[in-house]
Each structure stands twice: as structure tokens, then as C-alpha cells.
Coordinates of C-alpha atoms and ligand atoms in Angstrom, one line a residue:
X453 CA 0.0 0.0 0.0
X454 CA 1.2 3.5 -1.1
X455 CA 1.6 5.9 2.2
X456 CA -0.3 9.0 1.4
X457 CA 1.1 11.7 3.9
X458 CA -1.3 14.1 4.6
X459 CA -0.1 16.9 5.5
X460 CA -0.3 20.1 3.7
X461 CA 2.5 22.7 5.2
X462 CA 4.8 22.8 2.1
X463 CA 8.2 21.6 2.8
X464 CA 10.4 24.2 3.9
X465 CA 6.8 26.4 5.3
X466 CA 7.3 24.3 8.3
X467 CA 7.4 26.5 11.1
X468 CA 4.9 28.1 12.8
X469 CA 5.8 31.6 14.4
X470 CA 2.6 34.4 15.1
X471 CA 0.0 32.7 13.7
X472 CA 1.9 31.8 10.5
X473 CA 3.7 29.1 8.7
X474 CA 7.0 30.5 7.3
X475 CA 10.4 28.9 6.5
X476 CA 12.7 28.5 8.4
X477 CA 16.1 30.1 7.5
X478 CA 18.8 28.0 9.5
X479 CA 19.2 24.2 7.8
X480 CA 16.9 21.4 6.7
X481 CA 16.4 17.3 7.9
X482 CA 14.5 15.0 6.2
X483 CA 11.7 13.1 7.8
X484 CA 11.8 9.3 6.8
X485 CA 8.8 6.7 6.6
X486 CA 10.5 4.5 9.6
X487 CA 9.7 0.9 7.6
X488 CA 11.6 1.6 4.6
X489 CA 13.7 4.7 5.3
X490 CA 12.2 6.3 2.1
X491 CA 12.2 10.2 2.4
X492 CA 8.7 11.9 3.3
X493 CA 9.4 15.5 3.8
X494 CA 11.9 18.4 4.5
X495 CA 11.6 20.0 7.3
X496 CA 13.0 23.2 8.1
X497 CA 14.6 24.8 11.1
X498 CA 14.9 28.1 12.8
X499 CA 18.0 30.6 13.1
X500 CA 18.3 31.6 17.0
X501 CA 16.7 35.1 16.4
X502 CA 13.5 33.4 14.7
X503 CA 13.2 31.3 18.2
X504 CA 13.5 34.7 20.0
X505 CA 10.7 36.1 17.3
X506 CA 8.3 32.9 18.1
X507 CA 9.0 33.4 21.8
X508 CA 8.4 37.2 21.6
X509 CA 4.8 36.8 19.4
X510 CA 3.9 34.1 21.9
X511 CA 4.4 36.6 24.7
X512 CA 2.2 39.1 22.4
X513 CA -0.5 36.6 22.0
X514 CA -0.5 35.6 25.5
X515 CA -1.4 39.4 26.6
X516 CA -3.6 39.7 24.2
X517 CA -5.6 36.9 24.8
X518 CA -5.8 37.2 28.6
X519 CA -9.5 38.4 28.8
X520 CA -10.3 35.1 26.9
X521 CA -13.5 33.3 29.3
X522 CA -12.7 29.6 30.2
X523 CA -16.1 28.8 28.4
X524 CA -14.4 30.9 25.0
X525 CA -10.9 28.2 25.8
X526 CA -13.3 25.3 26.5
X527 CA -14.9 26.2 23.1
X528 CA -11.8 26.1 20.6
X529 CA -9.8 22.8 22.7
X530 CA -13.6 21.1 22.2
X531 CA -13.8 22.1 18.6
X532 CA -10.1 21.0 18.2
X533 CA -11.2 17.6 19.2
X534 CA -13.7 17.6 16.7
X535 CA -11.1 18.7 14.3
X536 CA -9.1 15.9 15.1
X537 CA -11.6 13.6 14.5
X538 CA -12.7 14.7 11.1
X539 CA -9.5 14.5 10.0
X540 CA -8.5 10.9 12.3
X541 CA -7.5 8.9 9.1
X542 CA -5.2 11.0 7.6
X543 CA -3.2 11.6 11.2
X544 CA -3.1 7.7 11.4
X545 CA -1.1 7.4 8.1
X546 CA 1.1 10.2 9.0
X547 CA 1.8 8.1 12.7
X548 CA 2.5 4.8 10.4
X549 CA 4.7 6.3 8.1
X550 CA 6.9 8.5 10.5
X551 CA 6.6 7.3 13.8
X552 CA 6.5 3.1 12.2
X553 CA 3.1 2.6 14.1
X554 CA 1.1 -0.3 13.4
X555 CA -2.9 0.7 12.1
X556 CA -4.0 -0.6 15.6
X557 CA -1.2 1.6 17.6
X558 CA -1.7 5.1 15.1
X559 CA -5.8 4.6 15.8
X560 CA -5.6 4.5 19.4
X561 CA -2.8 7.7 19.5
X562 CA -5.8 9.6 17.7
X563 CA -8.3 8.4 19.6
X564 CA -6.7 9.3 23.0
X565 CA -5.5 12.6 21.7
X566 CA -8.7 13.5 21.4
X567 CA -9.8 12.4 24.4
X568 CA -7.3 14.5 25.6
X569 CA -8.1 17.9 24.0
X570 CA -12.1 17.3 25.2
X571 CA -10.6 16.5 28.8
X572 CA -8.7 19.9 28.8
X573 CA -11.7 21.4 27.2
X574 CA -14.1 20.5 30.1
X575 CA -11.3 21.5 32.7
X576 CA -10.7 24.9 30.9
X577 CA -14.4 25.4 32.4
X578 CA -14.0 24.5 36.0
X579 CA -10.5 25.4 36.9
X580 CA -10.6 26.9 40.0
X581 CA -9.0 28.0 43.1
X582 CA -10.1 27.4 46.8
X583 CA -11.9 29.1 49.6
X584 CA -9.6 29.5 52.6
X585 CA -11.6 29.8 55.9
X586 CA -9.2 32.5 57.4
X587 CA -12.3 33.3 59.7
X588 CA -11.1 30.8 61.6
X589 CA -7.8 32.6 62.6
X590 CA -8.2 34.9 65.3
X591 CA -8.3 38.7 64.5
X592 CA -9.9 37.9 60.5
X593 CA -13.8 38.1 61.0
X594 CA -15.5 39.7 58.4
X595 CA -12.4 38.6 55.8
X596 CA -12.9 36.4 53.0
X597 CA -10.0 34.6 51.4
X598 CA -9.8 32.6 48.3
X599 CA -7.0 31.1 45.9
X600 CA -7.2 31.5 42.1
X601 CA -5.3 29.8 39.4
X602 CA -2.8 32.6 37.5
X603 CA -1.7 31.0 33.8
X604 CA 2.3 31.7 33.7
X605 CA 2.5 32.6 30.1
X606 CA 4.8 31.1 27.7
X607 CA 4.9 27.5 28.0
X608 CA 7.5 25.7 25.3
X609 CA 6.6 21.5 25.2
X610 CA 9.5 19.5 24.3
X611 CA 7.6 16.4 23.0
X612 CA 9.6 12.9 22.3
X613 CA 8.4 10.5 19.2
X614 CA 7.1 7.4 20.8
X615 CA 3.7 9.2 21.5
X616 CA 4.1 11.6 18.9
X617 CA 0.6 13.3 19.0
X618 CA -1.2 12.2 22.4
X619 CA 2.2 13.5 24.5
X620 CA 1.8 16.8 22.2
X621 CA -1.5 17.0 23.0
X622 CA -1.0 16.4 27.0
X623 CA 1.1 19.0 27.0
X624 CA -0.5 21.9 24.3
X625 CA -4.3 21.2 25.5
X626 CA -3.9 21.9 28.9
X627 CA -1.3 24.9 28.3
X628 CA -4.1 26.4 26.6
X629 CA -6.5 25.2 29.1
X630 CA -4.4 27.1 31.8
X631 CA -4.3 30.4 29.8
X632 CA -1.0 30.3 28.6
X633 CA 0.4 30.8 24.7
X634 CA 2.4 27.6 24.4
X635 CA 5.8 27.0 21.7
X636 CA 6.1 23.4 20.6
X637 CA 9.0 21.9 19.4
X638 CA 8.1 18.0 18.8
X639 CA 10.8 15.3 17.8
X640 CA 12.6 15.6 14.5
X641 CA 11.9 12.0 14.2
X642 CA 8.1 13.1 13.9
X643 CA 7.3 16.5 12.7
X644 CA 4.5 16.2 10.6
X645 CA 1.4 15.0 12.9
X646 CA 2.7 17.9 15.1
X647 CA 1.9 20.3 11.8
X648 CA -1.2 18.9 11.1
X649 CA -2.8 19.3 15.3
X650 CA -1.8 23.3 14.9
X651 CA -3.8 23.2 12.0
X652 CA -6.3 21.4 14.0
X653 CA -6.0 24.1 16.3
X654 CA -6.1 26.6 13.9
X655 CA -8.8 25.2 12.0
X656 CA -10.9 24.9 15.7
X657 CA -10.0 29.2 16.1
X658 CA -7.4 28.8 18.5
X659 CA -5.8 33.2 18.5
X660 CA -2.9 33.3 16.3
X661 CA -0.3 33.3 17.8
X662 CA -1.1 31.3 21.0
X663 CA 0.3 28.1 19.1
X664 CA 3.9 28.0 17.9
X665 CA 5.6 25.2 16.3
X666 CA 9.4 25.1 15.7
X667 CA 11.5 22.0 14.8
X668 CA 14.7 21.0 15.1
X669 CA 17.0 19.2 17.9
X670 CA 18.7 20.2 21.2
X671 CA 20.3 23.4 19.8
X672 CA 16.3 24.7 19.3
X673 CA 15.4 23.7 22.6
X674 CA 19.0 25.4 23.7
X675 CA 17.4 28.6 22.0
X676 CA 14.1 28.5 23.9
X677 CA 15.9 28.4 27.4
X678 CA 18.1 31.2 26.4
X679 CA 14.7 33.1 26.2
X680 CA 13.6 33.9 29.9
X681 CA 10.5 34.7 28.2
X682 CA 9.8 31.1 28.7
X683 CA 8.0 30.4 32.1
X684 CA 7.7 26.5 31.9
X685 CA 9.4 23.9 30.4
X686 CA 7.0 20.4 29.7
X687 CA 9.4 18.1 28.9
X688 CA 8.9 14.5 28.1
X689 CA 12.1 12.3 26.8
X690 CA 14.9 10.7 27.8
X691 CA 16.5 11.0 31.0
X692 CA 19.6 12.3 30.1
X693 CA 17.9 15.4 27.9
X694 CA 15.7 16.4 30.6
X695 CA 19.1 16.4 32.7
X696 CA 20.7 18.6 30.2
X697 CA 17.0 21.3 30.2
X698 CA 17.0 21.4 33.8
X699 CA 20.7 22.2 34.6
X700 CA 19.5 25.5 32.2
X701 CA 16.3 26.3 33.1
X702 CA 17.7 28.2 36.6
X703 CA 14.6 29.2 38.5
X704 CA 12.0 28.7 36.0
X705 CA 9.6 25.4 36.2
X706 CA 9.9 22.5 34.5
X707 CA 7.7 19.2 34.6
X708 CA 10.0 15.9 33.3
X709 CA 8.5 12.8 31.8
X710 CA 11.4 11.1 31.8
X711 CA 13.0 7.2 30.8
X712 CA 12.7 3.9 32.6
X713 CA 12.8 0.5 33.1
X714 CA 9.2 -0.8 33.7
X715 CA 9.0 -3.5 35.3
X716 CA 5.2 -6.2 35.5
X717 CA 5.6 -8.8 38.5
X718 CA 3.1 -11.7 38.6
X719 CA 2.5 -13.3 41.8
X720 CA 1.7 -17.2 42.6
X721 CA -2.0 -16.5 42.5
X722 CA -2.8 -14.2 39.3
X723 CA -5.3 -15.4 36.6
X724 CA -3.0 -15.7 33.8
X725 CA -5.4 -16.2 31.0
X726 CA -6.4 -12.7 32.2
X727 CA -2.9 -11.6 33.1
X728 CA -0.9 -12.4 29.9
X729 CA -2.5 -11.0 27.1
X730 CA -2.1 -7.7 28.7
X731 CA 1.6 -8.5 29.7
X732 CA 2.1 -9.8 25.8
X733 CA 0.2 -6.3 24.7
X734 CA 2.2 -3.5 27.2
X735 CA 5.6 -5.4 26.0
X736 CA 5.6 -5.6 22.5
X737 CA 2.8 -2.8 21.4
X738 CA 4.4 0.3 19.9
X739 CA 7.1 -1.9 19.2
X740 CA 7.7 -1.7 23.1
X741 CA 8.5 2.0 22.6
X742 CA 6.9 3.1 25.8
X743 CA 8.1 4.6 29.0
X744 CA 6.3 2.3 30.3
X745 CA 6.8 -1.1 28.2
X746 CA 7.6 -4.3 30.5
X747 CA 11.3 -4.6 30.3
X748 CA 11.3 -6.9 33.2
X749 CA 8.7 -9.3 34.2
X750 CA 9.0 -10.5 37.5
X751 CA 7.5 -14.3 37.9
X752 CA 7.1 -16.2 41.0
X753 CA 9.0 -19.3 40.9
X754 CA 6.1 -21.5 41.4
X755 CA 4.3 -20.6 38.1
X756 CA 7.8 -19.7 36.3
X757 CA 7.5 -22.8 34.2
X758 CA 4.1 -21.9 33.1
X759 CA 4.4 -18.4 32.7
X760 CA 7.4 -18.9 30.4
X761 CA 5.8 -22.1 28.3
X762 CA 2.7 -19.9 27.8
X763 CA 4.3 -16.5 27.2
X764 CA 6.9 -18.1 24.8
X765 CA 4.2 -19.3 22.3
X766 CA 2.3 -15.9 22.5
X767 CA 5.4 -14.1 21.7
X768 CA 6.7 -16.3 19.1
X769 CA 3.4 -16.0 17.4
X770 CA 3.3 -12.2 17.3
X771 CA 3.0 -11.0 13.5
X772 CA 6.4 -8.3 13.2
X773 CA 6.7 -6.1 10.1
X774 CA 5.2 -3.9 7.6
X775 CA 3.3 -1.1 10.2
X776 CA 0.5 -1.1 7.1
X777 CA -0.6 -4.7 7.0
X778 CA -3.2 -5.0 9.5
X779 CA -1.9 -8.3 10.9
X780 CA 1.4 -6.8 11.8
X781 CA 1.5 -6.4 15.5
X782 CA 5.3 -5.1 16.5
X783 CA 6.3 -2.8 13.5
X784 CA 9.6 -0.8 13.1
X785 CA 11.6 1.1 15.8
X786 CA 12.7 4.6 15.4
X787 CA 15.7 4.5 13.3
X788 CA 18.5 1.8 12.3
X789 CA 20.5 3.1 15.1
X790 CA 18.2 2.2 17.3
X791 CA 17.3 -1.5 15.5
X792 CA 20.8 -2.1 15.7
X793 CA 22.0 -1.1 19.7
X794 CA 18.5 -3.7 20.5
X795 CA 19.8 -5.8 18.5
X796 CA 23.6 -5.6 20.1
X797 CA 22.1 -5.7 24.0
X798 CA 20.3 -8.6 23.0
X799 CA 23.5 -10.3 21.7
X800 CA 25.2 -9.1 24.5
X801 CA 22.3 -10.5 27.0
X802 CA 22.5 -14.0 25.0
X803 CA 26.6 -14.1 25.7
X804 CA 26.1 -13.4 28.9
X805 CA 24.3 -16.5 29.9
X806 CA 20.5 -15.5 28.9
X807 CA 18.5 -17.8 27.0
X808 CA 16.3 -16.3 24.2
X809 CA 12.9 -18.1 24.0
X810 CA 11.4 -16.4 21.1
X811 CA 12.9 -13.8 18.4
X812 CA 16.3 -12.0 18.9
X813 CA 16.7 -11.6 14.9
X814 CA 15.8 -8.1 13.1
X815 CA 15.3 -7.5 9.4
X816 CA 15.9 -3.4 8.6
X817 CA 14.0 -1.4 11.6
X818 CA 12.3 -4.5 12.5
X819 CA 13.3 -6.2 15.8
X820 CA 11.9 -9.5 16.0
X821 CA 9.7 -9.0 19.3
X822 CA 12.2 -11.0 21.8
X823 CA 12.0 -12.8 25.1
X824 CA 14.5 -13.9 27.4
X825 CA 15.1 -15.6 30.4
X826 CA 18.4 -15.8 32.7
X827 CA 19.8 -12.3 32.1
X828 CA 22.7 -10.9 34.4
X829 CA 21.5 -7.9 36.1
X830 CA 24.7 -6.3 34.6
X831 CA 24.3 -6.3 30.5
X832 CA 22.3 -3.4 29.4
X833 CA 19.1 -5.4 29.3
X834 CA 19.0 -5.6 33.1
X835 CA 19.7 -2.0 34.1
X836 CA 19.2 0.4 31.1
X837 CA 16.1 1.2 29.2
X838 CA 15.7 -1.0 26.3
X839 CA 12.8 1.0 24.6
X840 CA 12.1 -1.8 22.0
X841 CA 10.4 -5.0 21.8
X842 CA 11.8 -7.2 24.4
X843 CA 11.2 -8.5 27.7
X844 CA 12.9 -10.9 30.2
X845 CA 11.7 -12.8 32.6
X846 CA 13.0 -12.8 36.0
X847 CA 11.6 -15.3 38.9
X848 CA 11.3 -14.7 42.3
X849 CA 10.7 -16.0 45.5
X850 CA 9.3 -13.5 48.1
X851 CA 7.3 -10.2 48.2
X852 CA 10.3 -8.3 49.9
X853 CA 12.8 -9.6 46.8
X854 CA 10.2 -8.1 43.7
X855 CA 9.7 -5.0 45.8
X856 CA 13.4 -4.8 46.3
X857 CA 14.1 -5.3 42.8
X858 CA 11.9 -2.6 41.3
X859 CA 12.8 0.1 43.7
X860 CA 16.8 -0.8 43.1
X861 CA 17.0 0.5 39.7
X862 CA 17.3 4.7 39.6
X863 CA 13.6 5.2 37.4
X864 CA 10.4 4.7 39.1
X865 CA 7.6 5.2 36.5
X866 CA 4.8 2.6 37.0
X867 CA 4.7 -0.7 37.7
X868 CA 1.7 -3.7 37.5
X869 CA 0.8 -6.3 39.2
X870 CA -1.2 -9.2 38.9
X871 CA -3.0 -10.8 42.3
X872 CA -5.8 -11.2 44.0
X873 CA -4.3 -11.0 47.8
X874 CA -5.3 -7.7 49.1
X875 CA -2.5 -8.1 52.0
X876 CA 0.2 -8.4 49.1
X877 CA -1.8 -5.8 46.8
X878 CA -1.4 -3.2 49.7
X879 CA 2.3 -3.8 49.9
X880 CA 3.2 -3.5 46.5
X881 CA 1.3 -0.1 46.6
X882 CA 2.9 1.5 49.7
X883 CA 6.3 0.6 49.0
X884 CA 7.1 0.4 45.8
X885 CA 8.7 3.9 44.6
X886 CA 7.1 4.6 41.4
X887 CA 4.8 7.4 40.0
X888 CA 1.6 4.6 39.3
X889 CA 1.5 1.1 40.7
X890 CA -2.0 -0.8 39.2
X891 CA -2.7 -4.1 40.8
X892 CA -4.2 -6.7 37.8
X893 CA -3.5 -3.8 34.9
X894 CA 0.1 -3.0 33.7
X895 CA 2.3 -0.7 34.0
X896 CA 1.0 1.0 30.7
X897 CA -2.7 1.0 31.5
X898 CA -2.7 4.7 31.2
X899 CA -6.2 6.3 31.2
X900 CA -5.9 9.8 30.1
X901 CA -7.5 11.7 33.2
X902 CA -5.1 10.2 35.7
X903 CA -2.2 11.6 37.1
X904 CA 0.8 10.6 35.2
X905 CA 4.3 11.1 36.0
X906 CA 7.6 9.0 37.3
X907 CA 9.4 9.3 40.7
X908 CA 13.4 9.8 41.0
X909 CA 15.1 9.5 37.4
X910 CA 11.7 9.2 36.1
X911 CA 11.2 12.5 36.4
X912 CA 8.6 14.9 38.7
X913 CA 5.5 16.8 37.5
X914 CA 2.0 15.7 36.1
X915 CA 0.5 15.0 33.3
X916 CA -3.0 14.4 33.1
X917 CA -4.9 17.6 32.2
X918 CA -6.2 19.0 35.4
X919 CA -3.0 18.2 36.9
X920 CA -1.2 19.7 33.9
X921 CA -2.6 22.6 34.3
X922 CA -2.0 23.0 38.2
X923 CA 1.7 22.6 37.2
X924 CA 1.3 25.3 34.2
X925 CA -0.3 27.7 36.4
X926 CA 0.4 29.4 40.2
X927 CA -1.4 29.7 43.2
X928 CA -2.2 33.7 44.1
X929 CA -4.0 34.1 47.2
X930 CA -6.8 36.8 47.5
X931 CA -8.5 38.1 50.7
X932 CA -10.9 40.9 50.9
X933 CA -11.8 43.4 54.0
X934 CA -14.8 45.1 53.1
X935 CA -15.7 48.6 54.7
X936 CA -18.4 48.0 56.6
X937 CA -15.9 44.9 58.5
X938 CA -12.8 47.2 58.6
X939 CA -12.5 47.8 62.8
X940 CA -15.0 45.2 63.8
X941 CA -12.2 42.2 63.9
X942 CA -12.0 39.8 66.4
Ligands
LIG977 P1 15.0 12.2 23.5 O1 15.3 12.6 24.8 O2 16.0 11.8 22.5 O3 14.2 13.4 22.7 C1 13.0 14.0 23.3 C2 13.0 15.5 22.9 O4 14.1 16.2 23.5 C3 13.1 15.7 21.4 O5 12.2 16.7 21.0 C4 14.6 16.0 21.2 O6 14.8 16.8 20.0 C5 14.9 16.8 22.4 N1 16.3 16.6 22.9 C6 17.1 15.6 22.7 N2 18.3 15.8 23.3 C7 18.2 17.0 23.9 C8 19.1 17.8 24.7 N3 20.4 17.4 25.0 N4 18.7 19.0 25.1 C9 17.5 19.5 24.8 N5 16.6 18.8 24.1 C10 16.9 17.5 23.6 O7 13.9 11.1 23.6 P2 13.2 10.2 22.5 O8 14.2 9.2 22.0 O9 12.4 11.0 21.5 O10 12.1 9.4 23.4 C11 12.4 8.3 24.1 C12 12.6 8.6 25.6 O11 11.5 9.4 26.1 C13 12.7 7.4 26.4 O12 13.7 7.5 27.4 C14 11.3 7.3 27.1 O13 11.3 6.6 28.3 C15 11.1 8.7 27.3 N6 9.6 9.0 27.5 C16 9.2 9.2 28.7 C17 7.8 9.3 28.9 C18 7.2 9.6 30.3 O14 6.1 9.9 30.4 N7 8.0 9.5 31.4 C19 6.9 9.2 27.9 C20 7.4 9.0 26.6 C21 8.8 8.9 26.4

């Protein structure tokens, strides 16, 4: 099948700065359909004084659209929603072909980014502050006190390209909700479905100049935290980037969605024919390109030669190729780079001592979706994030060793876990030292609304988008004394 991209920003008219779609005047990558490596588009990128120009409009548009209602913000994120969805087929082929999605992975990225944008439309409505009951200091009768939410302005989103319109959308729908102008700069790897949501956006009547979108690598993002225009830094990626934006953001906010190492644990009494489809699905779906992806399944030794028996034929039977057939399952990875360092750790695992019980081949950007047992805790499979499609299986013996294991690598994202003990259930959830823990789901049952972000290496911060918005906002405090009160305090 032929790959339309649909996508109608002309080449080098990539960026967009004040409500427009110009070119920009520093270089030029090419996007590639991640199957084949053929050449989609040519994207182009901005010179450091075009940054300060997008940040310096944004600021414009942000003042000038401060008296906007929350019902006139709930209006345009609702109709951008229904923008989205008129236009859901052509964003899915754009997510095959750049990002390598499967049809079944690209239709559920629209479908939650959509969700998304009407989720931040209804919270644009009811975002609100607090009463605070200072009557109930002494001295303050007759004084009413309140909190309201204050948008902070120009919000840049730094957006990685495993989720390459539903983590753009978690960070530009709330932004908006909040009040703010926000500056997008979305991985090179996937620029186009970022194009086509700010014509979403634009389409839904979103005021110019409240979206920006600028492309590029770190020396763009280098350029927006030069600007100290920029309030707030979303940033979701790898671990080492957000290192690298936070060492120069200096006083200004930042919220970090950052890497891990997942990990699943399945105790002694979990329902496997309910357990293991899901396991099989939040391993190998997206090509196991998500922060939350079972790298390490922890098995209790008295079902580990079940587990494995019945996890090795699912895996093995798992369709891997070509993201447009609609019996592929596990599609491409990213680039050859990174087919070829999965590849390498998986080699590595294997001379080590692992045993592979289904895949460890790869054909192009295909990684034959791989399982292992017996890894050392040493090769990179065992303490760095894979971010492809393969999972190992570990066994263990006691409660106290599985919630040891999670909590001794530095990321703490999500973890799941499949029982029916309450006692055990409880434990799991008070003392593992992660962001999510979700007893009988995975660590990648995600539901939009919730609260989403990682502890220690995993990052800090919230997505979700009421608590997106609480991070893109402040607190200001109000209290009132009115004259007829003033002198009668007690
Ligand atoms: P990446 O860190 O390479 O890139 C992410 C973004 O940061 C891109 O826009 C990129 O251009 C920019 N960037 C890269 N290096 C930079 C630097 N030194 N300074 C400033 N900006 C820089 O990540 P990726 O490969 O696109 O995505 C995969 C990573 O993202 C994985 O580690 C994954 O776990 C993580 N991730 C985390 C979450 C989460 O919610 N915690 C969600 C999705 C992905």
C-alpha cells in the first residue's frame, strides 16, 4: 500500500511563528517513513533570532488573549477535538509512516489525543482555586479569602516520538486550558502530525499566535531556554535530555517525563489467561517503545514454568513487520541506530548467559519481538532502558525480593501487578517507589485523566490535564476586608 502523507505545510513552510507558517532560514532534515527509510518530507529549522521572534509573538498573543473566558478556551480545545476527529484517518497514516506505528497503535494515538483535547476542554471550564476559611484565625472576621489559578505565560513543550501526538497533546491542551500561549518543538523524528494538530488548532479558532511550532534538535530547545520569556518547560524524553533542560532552566519550572525501566511482577495467584494478554500487549505494542513497556517481568517461581511455556508461544506467534498490513503487530523502531544497539544488548544479554525463547533476529528497523530468560542484572538489558520490543523474565521468590528489585534501579515510572491478595496488593502499593502502581493492569494502562508522571530518574511533575494545568499555572491568594468589616475584627 502507497503511504499518502497528509499533510499540507509545504516543505520548507514548516514553522509556525505568530500565527503563521514561514520557512525556516537555519538548515533542513529530512523526515523518513520509519519501515523503509524512504524520504517523506523536508523539514526546516529556525536561526536563534527566529526562536526569539516565536517566543516574543507568543508573549504578544498571551497578553492579548488574557481576557479570553474559560467557556471561549473550553470552546476552541472542544472544537479541536472535533477537528481531530474529522481529520482521524489521515493523522493515522502520518503516525505509520513517520513514527512506524502499526494501524491498531496510530488509531488508538488519535483516539486518545482527542480524548485529551475534550478532557482539557471541560477542565478549561471549571479550573478553580479554593476558599480559605481564614475566619477561623483569630483577629480575621468579616475577611474572606480565596486562591485562584494565575496562567504563567509562555509554556515551550518539548515532545519525544514514541507518542508523537497524544504526549503533544497532553502538553498543548492543557497549556491552553491554563491560559498560557504555548511553543512546541516536537521530535525531528516526527514533525508532521505535530503540523497537522496546529492546523487542527487553527482550524478549531485557537488566536494566532497562542500556538507556535518550531522543529529541530537540542540546539532549538538550547534557543528556547536562552529566552527567559519562557516560564515553563513540559518536557517529556529521555532522561539524560531532561538532565541537560534542567541544569539551564535556573529558577523557571519544569515538569520531566522522563526514561525507565518498567518492570510487571506476577504473583503465585494471578489469573493468567487474564494476566498475559495484557503483559504480551504492554511489552511488544508500539514496538515496546513506551516509557512504560515491561522490560522486566517478575515471575514467581512456582508458576515460572508456566508463565514462560505460555508467554513463549504468544510471543513467538506475534505478527512483526510492515506497520500497514493489519496483521502486523510489532512494527519498526525509530531509526536503524536504534534497531541495531536492541539488536547488540540482545547479543550481548545472550553471551552473557540469557536464554532467548522467542525472536532476537531483526530485518531493517524491525526487531523481531524477543523474550529472554536468565539475564545478568549487569548487561544493558538488566539496568538500562531497552525501549524496544523485548522483555525478560525474571523469577522470584518473596514479596520483599520483587519489591526490592523494582525500587533498586534509579527510574520509578509505574509498575503492575497481577494478584488477587489484598495483603500483598497493599504492599506492592505503599512501597514500591514509582509514579503509578495498578494491581491486575500493567504498568501501561494509562487512562488519560489520571495523574501521570515517574518518581526519582523518572522524572517529577504531572501530566494528566487538570494536573497539567495545576503545574502550568500558580497559586495567588486573595482576601478581601470590606468597609463595613474594617475595625470590627476579632
Ligand atoms: P529524546 O530525549 O532523545 O528526545 C526528546 C525530545 O528532546 C526531542 O524533542 C529532542 O529533540 C529533544 N532533545 C534531545 N536531546 C536534547 C538535549 N540534549 N537538550 C534538549 N533537548 C533535547 O527522547 P526520544 O528518543 O524522543 O524518546 C524516548 C525517551 O523518552 C525514552 O527515554 C522514554 O522513556 C522517554 N519517554 C518518557 C515518557 C514519560 O512519560 N516518562 C513518555 C514517553 C517517552
Amino acid at each position: 500500500m502507497e503511504v499518502q502523507v497528509a499533510h499540507n505545510v509545504e516543505t520548507a513552510r514548516s514553522l509556525l511563528i505568530a500565527g503563521e507558517w514561514i520557512q525556516g532560514r537555519s538548515t533542513t532534515f529530512t523526515v523518513l517513513n520509519k519501515f523503509d527509510n524512504r524520504p517523506l518530507a523536508e523539514i526546516s529549522t529556525p536561526t536563534a533570532e527566529q526562536v526569539r521572534e516565536a517566543v516574543q509573538a507568543a508573549v504578544r498573543a498571551f497578553h492579548d488573549n488574557r481576557k479570553l473566558s474559560p467557556h471561549e478556551r473550553g470552546r476552541f480545545l472542544d472544537k479541536t477535538a472535533a477537528a481531530l476527529e474529522a481529520r482521524s484517518d489521515s493523522l493515522q497514516r502520518t503516525i505509520c509512516a513517520e513514527a512506524g506505528f502499526t494501524l491498531s497503535d496510530a488509531a488508538g494515538e488519535v483516539q486518545r489525543a482527542i480524548q485529551t483535547f475534550r478532557l482539557a476542554a471541560e477542565e478549561a471550564r471549571r479550573f478553580t482555586g479554593t476558599l480559605v476559611p481564614v475566619e477561623g484565625a483569630p483577629g480575621q472576621v468579616g475577611r474572606m479569602c480565596w486562591t485562584m489559578r494565575i496562567p504563567l505565560g509562555v509554556v515551550a513543550a518539548i515532545t519525544p516520538f514514541n507518542a508523537p501526538l497524544n504526549t503533544v497533546a497532553h502538553k498543548v491542551a492543557p497549556a491552553l486550558a491554563a491560559g498560557n500561549a504555548i511553543i512546541l518543538k516536537p521530535s525531528p523524528h516526527t514533525p508532521l502530525v505535530a503540523c497537522q494538530l496546529a492546523e487542527a488548532l487553527m482550524e478549531a479558532g485557537t488566536p494566532k499566535g497562542l500556538v507556535s511550532v518550531l522543529h529541530g534538535g537540542a540546539e532549538v530547545v538550547q534557543g528556547l531556554l536562552d529566552e527567559q520569556d519562557v516560564k515553563f518547560y513540559a518536557f517529556t524524553g529521555s532522561t539524560e535530555a531532561g538532565r541537560a533542560i534542567q541544569q539551564r532552566a535556573g529558577l523557571r519550572r519544569t515538569q520531566m517525563e522522563l526514561g525507565s525501566i518498567a518492570f510487571g511482577i506476577v504473583c503465585d495467584d494471578a489469573d493468567l489467561d487474564f494476566a498475559l494478554p495484557k503483559i504480551v500487549n504492554a511489552a511488544y505494542r508500539k514496538a515496546g517503545q513506551v516509557c512504560t513497556s515491561i522490560q522486566l517481568l517478575l515471575v514467581h517461581k512456582n508458576i515460572f514454568p508456566i508463565v514462560e511455556a505460555r508467554l513463549t508461544e504468544r510471543v513467538r506467534d506475534l505478527a512483526a513487520g510492515n506497520p500497514l498490513d493489519p496483521a502486523t503487530v510489532v512494527g519498526p523502531v525509530i531509526s536503524p541506530a536504534s534497531a541495531q544497539r536492541i539488536s547488540d544488548w540482545i547479543d550481548q544479554a545472550v553471551q552473557s548467559g540469557a536464554t532467548c525463547l522467542a525472536g532476537g533476529s531483526r530485518q531493517g528497523n524491525v526487531v523481531a519481538p524477543t523474550l529472554l530468560k536468565d539475564i545478568s542484572p549487569e548487561t544493558p538489558l538488566g539496568c538500562q532502558e531497552v525501549f524496544g520490543p523485548v522483555m525478560s523474565l525474571v523469577p522470584f521468590s518473596t514479596l520483599d525480593e520483587a519489591i526490592t528489585q523494582v525500587n533498586a534501579t534509579p527510574y520509578g515510572l509505574a509498575t503492575g501487578i497481577f494478584t488477587n491478595r489484598l495483603d500483598e496488593a497493599f504492599r506492592f502499593i505503599t512501597e514500591l517507589q514509582v509514579g503509578g502502581v495498578h494491581i491486575n493492569e500493567t504498568s501501561s494502562s494509562r487512562v488519560d485523566m489520571m495523574p501521570y508522571g515517574g518518581s526519582k530518574a523518572s522524572g517529577f511533575g504531572r501530566e494528566g490535564p487538570y494536573y497539567a494545568m495545576r503545574e502550568m499555572s500558580e497559586e495567588r491568594v486573595a482576601t478581601l476586608l470590606s468597609n463595613t468589616n474594617r475595625g470590627k475584627q476579632r
